[in-house]
Coordinates of C-alpha atoms in Angstrom, one line a residue:
X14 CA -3.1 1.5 45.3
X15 CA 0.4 2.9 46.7
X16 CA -0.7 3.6 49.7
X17 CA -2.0 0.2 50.0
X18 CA 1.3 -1.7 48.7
X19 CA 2.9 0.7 51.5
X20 CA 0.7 -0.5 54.3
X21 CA 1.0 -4.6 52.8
X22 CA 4.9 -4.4 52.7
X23 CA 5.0 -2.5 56.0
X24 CA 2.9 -5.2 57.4
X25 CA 4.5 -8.5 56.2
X26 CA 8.0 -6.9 56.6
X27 CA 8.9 -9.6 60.0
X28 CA 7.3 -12.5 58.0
X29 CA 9.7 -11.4 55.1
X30 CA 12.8 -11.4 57.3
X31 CA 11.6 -14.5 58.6
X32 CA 12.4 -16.2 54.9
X33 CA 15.7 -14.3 54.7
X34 CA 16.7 -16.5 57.4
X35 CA 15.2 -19.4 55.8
X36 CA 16.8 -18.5 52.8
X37 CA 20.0 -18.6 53.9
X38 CA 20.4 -21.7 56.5
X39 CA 18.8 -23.7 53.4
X40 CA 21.5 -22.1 51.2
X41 CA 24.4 -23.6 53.6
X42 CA 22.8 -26.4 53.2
X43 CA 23.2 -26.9 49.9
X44 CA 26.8 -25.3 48.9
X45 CA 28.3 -27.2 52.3
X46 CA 26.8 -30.6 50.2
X47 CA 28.5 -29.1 46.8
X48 CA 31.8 -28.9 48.4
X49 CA 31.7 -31.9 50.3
X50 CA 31.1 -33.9 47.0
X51 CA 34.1 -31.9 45.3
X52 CA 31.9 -31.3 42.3
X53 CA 34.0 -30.3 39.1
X54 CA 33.1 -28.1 35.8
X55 CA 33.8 -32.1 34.2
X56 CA 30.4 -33.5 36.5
X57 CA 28.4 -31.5 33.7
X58 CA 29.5 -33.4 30.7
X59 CA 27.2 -35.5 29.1
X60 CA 27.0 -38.8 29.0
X61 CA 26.0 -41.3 26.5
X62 CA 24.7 -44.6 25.3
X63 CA 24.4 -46.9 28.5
X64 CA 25.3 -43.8 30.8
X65 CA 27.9 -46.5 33.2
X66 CA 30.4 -44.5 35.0
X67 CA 28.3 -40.7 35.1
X68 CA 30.0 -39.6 38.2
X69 CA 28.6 -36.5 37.5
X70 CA 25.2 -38.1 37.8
X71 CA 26.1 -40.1 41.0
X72 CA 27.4 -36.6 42.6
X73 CA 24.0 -34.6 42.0
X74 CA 22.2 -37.9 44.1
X75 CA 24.6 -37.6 46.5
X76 CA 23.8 -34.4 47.5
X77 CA 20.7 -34.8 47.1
X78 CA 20.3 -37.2 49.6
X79 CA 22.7 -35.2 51.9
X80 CA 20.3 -32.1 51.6
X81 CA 17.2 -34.6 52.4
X82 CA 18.7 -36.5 54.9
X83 CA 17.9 -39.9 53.1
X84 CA 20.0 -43.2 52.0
X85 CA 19.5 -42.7 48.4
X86 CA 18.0 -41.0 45.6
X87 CA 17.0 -40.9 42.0
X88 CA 17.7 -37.9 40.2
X89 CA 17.4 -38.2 36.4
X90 CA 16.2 -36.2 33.4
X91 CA 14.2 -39.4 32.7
X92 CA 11.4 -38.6 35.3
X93 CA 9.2 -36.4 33.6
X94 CA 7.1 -34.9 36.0
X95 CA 6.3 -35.4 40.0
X96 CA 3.4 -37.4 38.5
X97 CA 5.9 -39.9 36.6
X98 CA 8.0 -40.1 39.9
X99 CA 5.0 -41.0 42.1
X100 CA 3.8 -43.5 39.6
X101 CA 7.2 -44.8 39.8
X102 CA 7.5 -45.2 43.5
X103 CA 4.1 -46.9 43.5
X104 CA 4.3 -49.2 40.5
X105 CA 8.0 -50.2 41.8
X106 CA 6.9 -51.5 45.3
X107 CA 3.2 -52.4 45.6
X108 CA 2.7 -56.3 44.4
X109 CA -0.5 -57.9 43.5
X110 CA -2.7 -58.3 46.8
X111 CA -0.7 -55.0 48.7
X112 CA -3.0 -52.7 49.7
X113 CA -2.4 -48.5 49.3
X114 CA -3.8 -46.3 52.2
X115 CA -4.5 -42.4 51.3
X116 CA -4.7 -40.5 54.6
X117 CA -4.6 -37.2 53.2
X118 CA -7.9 -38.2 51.5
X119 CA -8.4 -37.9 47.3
X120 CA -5.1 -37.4 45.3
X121 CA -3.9 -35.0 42.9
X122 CA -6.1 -35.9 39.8
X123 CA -3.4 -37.4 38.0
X124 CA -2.4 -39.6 41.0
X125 CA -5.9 -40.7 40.8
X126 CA -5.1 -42.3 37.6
X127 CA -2.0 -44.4 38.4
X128 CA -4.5 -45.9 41.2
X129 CA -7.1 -46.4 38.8
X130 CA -9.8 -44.1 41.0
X131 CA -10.2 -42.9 37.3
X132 CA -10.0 -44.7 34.3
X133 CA -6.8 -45.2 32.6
X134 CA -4.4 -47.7 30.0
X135 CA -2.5 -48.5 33.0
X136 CA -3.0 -48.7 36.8
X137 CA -2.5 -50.2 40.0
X138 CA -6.1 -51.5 39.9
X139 CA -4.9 -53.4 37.1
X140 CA -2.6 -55.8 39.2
X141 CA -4.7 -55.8 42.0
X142 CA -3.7 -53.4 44.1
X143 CA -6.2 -52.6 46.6
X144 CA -7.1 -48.8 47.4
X145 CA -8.4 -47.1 50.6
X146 CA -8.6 -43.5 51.3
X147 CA -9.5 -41.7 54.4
X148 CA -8.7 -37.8 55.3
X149 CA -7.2 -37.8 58.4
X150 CA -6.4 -33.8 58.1
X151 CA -9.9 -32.5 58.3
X152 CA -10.9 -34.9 61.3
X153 CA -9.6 -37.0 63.7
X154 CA -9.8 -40.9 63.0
X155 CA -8.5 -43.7 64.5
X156 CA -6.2 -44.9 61.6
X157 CA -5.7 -49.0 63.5
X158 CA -9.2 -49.8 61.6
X159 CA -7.8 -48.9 58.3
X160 CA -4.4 -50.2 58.5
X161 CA -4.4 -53.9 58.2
X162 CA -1.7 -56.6 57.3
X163 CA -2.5 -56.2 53.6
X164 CA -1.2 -52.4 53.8
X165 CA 1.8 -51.8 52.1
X166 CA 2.3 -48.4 51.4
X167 CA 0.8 -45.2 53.4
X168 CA 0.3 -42.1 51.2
X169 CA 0.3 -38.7 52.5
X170 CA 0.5 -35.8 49.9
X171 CA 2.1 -32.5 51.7
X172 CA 0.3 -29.9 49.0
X173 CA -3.1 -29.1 49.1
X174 CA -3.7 -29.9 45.6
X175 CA -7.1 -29.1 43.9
X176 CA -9.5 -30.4 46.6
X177 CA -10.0 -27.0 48.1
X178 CA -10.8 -29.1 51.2
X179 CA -7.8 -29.4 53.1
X180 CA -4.5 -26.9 54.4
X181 CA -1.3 -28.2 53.2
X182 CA 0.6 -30.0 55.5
X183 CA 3.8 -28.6 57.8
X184 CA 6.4 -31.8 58.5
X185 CA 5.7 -30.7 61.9
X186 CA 2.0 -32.8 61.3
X187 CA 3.6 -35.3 58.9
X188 CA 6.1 -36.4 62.2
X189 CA 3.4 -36.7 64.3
X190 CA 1.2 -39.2 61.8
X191 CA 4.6 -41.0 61.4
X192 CA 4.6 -41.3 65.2
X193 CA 0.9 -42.0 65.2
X194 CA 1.3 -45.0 61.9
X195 CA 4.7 -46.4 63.2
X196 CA 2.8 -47.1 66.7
X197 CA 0.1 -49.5 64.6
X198 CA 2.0 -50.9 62.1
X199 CA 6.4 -50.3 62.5
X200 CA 7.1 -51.9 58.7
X201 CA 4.6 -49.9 56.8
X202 CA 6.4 -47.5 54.1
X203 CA 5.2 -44.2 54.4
X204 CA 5.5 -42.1 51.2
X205 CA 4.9 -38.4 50.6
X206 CA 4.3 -36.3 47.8
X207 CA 6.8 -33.6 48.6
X208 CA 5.5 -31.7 45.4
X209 CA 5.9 -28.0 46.1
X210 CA 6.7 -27.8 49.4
X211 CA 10.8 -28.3 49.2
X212 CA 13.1 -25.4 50.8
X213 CA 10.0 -24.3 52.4
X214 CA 10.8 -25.2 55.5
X215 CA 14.5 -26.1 57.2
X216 CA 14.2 -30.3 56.8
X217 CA 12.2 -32.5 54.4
X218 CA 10.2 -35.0 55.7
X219 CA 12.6 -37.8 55.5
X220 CA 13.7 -36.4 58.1
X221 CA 10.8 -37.0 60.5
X222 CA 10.7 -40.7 59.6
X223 CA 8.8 -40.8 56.3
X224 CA 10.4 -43.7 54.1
X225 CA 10.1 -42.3 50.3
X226 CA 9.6 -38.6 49.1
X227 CA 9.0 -37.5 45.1
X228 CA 8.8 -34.3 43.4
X229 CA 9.2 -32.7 40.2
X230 CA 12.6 -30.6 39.1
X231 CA 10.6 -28.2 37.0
X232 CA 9.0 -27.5 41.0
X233 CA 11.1 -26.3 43.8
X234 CA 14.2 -27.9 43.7
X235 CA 14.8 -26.9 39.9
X236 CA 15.1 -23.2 40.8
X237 CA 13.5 -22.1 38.0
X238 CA 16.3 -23.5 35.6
X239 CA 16.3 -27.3 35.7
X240 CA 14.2 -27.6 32.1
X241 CA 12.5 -31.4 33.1
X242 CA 13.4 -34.6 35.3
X243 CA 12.3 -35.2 38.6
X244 CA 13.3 -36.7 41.6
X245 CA 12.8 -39.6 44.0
X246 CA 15.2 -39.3 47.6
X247 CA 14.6 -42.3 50.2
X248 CA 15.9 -45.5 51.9
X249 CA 18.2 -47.2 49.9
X250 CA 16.3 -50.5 49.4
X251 CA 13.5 -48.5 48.0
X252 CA 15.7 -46.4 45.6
X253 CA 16.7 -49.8 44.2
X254 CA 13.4 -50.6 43.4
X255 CA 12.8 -47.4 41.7
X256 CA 15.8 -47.6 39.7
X257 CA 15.2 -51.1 38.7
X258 CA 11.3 -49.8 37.1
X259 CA 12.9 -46.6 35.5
X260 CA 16.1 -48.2 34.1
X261 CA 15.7 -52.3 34.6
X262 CA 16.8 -54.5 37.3
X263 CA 20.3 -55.4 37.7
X264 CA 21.1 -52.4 36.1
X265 CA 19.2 -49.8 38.2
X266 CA 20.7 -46.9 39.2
X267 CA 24.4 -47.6 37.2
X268 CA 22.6 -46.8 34.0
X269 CA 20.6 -43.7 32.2
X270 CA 22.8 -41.4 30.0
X271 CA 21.9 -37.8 30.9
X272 CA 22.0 -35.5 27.9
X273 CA 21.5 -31.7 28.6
X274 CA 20.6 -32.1 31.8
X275 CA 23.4 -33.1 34.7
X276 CA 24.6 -28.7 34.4
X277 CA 21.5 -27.4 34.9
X278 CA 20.5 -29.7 37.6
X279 CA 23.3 -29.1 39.7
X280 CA 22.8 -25.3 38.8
X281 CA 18.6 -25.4 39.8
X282 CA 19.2 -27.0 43.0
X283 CA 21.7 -24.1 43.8
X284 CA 19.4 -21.7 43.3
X285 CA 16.6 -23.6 44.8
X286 CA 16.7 -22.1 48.3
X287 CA 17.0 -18.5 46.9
X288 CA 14.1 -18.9 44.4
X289 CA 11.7 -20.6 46.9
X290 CA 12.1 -18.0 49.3
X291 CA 11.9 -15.5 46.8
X292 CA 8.5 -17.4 45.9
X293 CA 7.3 -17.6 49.9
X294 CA 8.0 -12.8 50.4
X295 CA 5.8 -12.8 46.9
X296 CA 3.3 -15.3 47.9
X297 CA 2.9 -13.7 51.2
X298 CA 2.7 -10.1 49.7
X299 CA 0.1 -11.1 47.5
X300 CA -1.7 -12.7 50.1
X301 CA -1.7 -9.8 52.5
X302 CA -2.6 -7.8 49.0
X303 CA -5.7 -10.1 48.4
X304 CA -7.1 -9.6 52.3
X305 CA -7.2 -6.1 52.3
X306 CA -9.0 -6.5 48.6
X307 CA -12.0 -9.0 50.4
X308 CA -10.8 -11.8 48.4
X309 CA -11.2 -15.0 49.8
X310 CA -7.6 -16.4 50.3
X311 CA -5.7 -19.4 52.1
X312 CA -3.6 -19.7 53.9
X313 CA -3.5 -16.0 55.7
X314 CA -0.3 -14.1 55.2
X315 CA 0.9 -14.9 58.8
X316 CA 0.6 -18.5 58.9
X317 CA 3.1 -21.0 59.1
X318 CA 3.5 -22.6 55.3
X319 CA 4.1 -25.9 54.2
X320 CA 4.2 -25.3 50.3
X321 CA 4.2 -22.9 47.8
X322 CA 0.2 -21.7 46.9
X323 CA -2.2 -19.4 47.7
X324 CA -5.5 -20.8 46.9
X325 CA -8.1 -18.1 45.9
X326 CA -12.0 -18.3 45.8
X327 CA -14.1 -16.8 43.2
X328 CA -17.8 -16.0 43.0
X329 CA -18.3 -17.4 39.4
X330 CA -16.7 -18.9 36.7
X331 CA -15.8 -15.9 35.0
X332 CA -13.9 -14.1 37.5
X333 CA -12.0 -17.5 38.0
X334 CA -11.4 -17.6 34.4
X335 CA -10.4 -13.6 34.1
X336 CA -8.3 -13.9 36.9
X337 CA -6.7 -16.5 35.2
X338 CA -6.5 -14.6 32.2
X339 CA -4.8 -11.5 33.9
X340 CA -1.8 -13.5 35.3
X341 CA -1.1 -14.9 32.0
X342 CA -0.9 -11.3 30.6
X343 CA 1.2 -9.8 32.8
X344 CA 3.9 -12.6 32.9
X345 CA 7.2 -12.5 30.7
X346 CA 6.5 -15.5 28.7
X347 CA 3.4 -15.9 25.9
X348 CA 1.7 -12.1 27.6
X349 CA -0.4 -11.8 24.4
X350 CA -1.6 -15.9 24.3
X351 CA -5.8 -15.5 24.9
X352 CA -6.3 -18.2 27.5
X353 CA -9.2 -20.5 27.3
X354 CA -10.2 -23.6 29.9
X355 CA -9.3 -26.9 28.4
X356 CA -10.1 -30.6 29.2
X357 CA -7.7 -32.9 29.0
X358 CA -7.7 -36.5 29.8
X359 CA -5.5 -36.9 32.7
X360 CA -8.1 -34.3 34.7
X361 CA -11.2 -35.2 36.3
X362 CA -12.5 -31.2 34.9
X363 CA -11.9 -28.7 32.6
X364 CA -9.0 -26.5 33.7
X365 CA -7.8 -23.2 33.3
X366 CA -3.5 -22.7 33.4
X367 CA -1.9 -19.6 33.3
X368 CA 2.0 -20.4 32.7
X369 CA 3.9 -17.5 31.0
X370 CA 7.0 -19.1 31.8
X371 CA 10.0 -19.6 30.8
X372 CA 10.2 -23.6 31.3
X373 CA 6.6 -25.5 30.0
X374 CA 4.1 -25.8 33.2
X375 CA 7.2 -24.7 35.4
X376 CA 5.1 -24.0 38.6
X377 CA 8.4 -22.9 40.3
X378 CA 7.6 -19.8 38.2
X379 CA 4.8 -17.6 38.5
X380 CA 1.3 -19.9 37.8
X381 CA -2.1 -19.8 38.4
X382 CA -4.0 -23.1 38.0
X383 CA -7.6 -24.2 38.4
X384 CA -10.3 -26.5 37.9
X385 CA -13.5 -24.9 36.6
X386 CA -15.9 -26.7 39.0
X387 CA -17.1 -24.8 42.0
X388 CA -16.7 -24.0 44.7
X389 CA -14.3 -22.4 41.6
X390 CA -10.9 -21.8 43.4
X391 CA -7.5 -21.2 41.8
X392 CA -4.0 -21.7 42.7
X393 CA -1.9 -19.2 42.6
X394 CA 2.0 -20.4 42.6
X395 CA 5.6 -19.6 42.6
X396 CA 7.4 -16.8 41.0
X397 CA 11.3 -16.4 40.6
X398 CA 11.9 -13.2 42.1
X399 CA 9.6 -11.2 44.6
X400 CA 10.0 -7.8 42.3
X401 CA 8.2 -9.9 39.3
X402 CA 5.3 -11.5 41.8
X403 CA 4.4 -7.7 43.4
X404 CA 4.6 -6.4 40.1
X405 CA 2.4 -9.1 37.8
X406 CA -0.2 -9.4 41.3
X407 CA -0.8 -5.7 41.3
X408 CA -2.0 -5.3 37.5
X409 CA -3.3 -8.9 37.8
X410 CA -5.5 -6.9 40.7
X411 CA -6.1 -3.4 39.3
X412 CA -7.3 -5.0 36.0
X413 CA -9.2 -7.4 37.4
X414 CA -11.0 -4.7 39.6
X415 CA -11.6 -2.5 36.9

């Protein structure tokens, strides 16, 4: 095996460099916005009740917007999860008789809920919002016979997600199908799930056109320390909307005391750009690793990435639910936990989740999720220093092979 992890690291050593580089410009990026918001040790204070005058919390979405290159944005402890953000966006601008348009084909499963694909209490089926899907990645369609006057909102989620069907998207493609929507229909909003894929490249895509992005701070742009909240970064008009749902309108974004929060927010997103490419050498060493093992991996080590994961295919069940098993052993957090496949609600399957880490579900942090349904593939995600992913992938691997 050493000679092996020799001949990976020798291998992927320019493709490491390469996220040095990426590292770092992100990095300016982020401390230039710091210091041109002046923020002070005083921005971390609490707030309370009503939460009118947090200028700590105005600074944080400030800079947030300058990293993203958008209007506005909505950064508050009150988002629970990229899933709550999303459902936020959608519930705060689609009205009765809009339609939503999917291009990047079926959801995330919980997305699929907030439409009301699946069954839930609440959903946009519920004030008839209509619903069309198509999957523009995997074949070329002509997208004027599925945008119509009643479209409202165009969906695009960046991530692969659990489909195993389609790559993850670089904002390289997402520019292009804003080119290709904004040629059909110029007042469309065009909305992505930027879940995962932040600091993975040098721009966002708000700034290739795209009208709304939402993600989750226990993701990317938490650094592996933001503990919850999420985040919503777009045109102004639409931020309004947002922050009328989350808080209530008139009030909007003025209001929402942020307890144990507004510190380690600002500290996450510093470390953001560090972490994530810490996340994209491991990711790629273990991707290399896999290869030379025959596992069946994607994306290859070499190719450009739009996100975070490595999705892996398994023969059986078993091996997806060992490997699964493995990861959770040999992380920091709950190593001697004896993971089982569950079935929860909000999934269309059973799924399997290894997350010793230190922040609940924190896929920022060295993860492995799946869906036990074949064609049984896993996601392998994150990790918040390469020296922890090469180390927890290589017993994760000898074991497994054993």
């Amino acid at each position: 095996m050493d000679e092996l992890i020799r001949e990976v690291e020798n291998e992927i050593q320019d493709k490491i460099k390469e996220y040095e580089k990426l590292k770092e410009k992100n990095f300016i990026k982020v401390i230039d916005a710091f210091r041109e918001f002046k923020v002070r040790e005083s921005d971390f204070c609490d707030s309370s009740g009503y939460g009118f005058g947090d200028t700590g919390r105005d600074k944080l979405e400030l800079i947030f917007s300058k990293i993203f290159e958008t209007e506005d944005s909505l950064v508050r402890s009150q988002i629970s999860s990229g899933s709550h953000a999303i459902s936020i966006v959608l519930f705060s601008i689609l009205k009765p008789g809009d339609e939503l348009l999917s291009i990047t084909g079926e959801p995330y499963d919980t997305i699929q809920r907030i439409i009301g694909i699946k069954e839930s209490p609440l959903s946009l089926k519920d004030i008839n919002v209509e619903y069309k899907e198509v999957d523009l990645i995997n074949k070329p369609i002509n997208l004027k016979k599925f945008i119509s006057k009643k479209t409202k909102v165009i969906f695009i989620q960046k991530s692969m997600g659990y489909s195993g069907k389609r790559k993850t998207l670089k904002n390289e493609e997402i520019k292009n199908y804003v080119r290709e929507i904004r040629e059909i229909k110029e007042d469309v909003i065009i909305f992505v799930d930027n879940c995962y894929g932040e600091f993975v490249e040098e721009k966002e895509p708000t700034a290739f056109g795209v009208d709304l992005i939402a993600g989750s701070m226990t993701k990317n742009p938490g650094g592996g320390i933001t503990p919850f909240g999420g985040y919503i970064a777009g045109r102004k008009n639409l931020i309004e909307k947002c922050a009328s749902l989350i808080s209530s309108p008139g009030i909007g974004k003025h209001g929402g005391a942020q307890i144990g929060f507004k510190k380690l927010a600002f500290m996450g997103l510093y470390f953001a750009p560090h972490v994530v490419g810490e996340a994209l050498k491991g990711i790629t060493f273990v991707s290399s690793l896999l290869s030379k093992l025959n596992f069946d991996i994607f994306p290859k080590w070499n190719e450009k990435r739009g996100d975070t994961l490595l999705g892996i295919k398994f023969k059986n069940r078993e091996n997806l639910i060992k490997f699964a098993q493995l990861v959770q052993k040999f992380s920091p957090i709950d190593s001697d936990v004896y993971l089982e496949p569950i079935k929860e609600d909000f999934f269309n399957h059973e799924v399997i989740m290894a997350a010793g880490t230190f922040t609940q579900g924190s896929s920022i942090e060295f993860s492995f999720d799946a869906p036990i349904k074949e064609p049984y593939i896993g996601y392998l995600q994150g990790g918040l220093f390469y020296e922890q992913i090469k180390y927890s992938i290589i017993k994760v691997v000898e074991t497994f092979l054993k």
